[in-house]
Coordinates of C-alpha atoms in Angstrom, one line a residue:
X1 CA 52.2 -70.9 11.7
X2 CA 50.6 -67.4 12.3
X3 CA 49.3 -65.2 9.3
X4 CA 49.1 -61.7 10.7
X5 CA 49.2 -58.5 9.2
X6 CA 50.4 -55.1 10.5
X7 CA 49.2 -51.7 9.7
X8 CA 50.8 -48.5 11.2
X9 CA 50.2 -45.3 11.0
X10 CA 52.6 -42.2 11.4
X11 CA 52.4 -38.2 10.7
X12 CA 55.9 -38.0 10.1
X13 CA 57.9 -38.5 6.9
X14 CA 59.3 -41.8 7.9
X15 CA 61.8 -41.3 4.8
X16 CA 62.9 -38.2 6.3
X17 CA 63.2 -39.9 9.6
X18 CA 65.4 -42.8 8.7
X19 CA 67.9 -40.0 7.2
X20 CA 67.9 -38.4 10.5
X21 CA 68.9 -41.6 12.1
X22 CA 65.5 -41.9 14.1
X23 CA 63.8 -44.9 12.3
X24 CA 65.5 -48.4 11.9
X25 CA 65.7 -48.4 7.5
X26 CA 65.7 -52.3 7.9
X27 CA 61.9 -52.4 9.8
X28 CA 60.9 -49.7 7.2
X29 CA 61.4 -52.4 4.6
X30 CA 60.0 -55.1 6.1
X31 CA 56.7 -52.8 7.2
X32 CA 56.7 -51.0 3.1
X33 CA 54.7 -53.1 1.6
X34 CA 52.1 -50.8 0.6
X35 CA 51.1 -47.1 1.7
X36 CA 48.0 -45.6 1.8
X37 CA 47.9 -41.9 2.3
X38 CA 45.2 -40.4 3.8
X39 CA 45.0 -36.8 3.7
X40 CA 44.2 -34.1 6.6
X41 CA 40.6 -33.9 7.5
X42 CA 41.2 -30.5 7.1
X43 CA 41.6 -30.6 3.4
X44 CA 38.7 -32.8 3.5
X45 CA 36.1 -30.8 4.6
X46 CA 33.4 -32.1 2.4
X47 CA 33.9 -35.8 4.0
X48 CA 32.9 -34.2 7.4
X49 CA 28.6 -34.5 7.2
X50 CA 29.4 -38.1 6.0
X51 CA 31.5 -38.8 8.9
X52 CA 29.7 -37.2 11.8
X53 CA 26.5 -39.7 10.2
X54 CA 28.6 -42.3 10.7
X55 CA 29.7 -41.9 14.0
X56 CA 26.6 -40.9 15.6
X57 CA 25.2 -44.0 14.0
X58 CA 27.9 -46.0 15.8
X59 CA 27.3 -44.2 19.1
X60 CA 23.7 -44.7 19.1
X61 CA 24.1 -48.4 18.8
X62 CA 26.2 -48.2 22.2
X63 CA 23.9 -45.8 23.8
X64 CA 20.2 -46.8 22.6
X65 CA 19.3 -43.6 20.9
X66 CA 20.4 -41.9 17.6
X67 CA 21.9 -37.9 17.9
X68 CA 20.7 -35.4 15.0
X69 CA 23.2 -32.4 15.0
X70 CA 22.0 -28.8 14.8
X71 CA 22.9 -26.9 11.6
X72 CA 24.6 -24.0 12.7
X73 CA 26.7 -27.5 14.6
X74 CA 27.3 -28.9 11.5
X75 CA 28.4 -25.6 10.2
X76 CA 31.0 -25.4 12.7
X77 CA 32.6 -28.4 12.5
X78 CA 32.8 -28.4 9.0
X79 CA 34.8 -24.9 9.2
X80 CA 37.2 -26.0 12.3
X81 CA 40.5 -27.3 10.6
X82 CA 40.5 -30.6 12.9
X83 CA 44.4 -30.5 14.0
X84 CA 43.6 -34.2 15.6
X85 CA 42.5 -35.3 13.0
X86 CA 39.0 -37.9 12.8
X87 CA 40.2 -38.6 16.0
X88 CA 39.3 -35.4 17.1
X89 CA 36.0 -35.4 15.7
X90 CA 35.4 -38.9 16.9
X91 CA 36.4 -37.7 20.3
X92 CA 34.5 -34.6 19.9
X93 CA 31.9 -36.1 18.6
X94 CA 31.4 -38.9 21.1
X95 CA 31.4 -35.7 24.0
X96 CA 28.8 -33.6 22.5
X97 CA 26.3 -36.8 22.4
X98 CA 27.3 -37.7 26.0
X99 CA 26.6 -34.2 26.5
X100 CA 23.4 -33.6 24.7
X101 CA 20.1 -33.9 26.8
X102 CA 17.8 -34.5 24.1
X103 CA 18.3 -36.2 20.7
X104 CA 19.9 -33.3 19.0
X105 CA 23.3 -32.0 19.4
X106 CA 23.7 -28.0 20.1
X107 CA 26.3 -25.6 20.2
X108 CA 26.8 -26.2 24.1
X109 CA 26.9 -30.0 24.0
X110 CA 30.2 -29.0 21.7
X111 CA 33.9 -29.1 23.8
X112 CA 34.7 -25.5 24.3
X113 CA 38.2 -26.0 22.3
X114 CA 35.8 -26.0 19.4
X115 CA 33.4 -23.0 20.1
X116 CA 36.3 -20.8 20.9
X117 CA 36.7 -18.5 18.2
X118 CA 40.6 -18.3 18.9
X119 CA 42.6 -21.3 18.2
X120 CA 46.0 -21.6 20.6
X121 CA 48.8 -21.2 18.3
X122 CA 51.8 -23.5 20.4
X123 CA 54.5 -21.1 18.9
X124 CA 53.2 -18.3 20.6
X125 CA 51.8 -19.2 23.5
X126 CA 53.5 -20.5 26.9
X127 CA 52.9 -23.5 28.4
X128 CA 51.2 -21.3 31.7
X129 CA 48.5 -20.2 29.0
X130 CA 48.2 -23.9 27.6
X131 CA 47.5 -25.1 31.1
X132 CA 44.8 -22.6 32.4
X133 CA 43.3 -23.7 29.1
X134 CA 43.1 -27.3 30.1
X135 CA 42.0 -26.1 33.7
X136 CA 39.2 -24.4 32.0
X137 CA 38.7 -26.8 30.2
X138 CA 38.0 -29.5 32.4
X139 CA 36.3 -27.4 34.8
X140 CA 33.6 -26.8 32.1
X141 CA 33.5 -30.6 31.7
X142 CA 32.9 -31.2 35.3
X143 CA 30.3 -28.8 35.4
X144 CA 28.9 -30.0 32.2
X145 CA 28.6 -33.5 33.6
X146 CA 27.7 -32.7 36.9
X147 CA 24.7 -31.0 35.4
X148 CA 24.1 -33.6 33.2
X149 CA 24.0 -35.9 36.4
X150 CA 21.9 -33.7 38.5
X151 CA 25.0 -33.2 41.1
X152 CA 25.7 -37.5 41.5
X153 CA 29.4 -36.9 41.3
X154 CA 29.7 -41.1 40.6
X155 CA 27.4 -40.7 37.7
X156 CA 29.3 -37.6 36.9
X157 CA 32.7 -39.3 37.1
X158 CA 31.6 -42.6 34.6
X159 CA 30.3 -40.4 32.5
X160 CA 33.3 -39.0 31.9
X161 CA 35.9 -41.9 32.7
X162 CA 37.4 -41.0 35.7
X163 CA 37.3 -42.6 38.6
X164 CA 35.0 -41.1 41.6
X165 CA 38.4 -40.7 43.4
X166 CA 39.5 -38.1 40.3
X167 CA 36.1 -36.6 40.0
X168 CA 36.0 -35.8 44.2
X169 CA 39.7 -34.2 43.8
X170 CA 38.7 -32.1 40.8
X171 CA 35.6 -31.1 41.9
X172 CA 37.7 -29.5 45.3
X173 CA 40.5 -28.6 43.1
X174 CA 38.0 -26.5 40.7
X175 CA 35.8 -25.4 44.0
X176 CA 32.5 -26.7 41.5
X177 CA 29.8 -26.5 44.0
X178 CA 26.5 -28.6 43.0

């Protein structure tokens, strides 16, 4: 006999959802035990300092050495609204200290999504916007790395976990130069 336990997540009303005919009502009972809702980070703001503590402490067990984080960083990511989420932050969080040369995190170790001072709205922008902002985006990233690397586009490519395969096409796709 197996004792196991399932917990899932959503960001959808699942009520709502088994109205509209697109979750099964018969695995909603059987996974209802209990709910815990967990508000937006957004609404949250004053959690943020404890969580960006916590992380970095967790990072720095995998990488050796603790992060501090700049005020004027810590200002900023307590004001962003976090769409994604703690995910978000984790992942954002988790680039910045890959990112950072020394042991504190600055404003440039941050993803650019998050020092851009306008946020893309989906409803008004077109997908052709959306993707030059990934482009950009991942350009900077290569860049980033690559600097970080001093050029070794293998070093370049664990760091950010891509293959050297995926690194070599974007660097040519992206004409980055070392």
């Amino acid at each position: 006999k197996i004792n196991a336990r399932i917990i899932a997540t959503t960001n959808r009303d699942i009520v709502q959802e088994i109205k509209d005919g697109r979750f099964r009502e018969d695995l909603y009972f059987r996974l209802a035990q209990m709910f815990i809702t967990v508000p937006p980070l957004r609404t949250r703001k004053d959690d943020i300092p404890t969580l960006i503590e916590h992380y970095l402490l967790v990072f720095s067990k995998d990488s050796g050495g603790f992060k501090h984080i700049d005020k004027d960083v810590l200002d900023m990511l307590v004001k962003y609204d976090w769409p994604g989420n703690v995910r978000e932050l984790i992942n954002s969080l988790k680039r910045a200290a890959i990112m950072c040369d020394g042991d504190q995190i600055k404003l440039d170790d941050l993803p650019l999504h998050l020092k851009s001072k306008q946020r893309l709205n989906a409803n008004t922008y077109s997908d052709t916007l959306l993707d030059d902002a990934i482009s950009a985006m991942e350009k900077q990233m290569i860049i980033d790395a690559l600097k970080k690397t001093k050029g070794s586009q293998a070093k370049a490519a664990k760091l950010l976990g891509i293959s050297e395969r995926s690194m070599w096409y974007r660097v040519k796709k992206y004409g980055v130069v070392d």
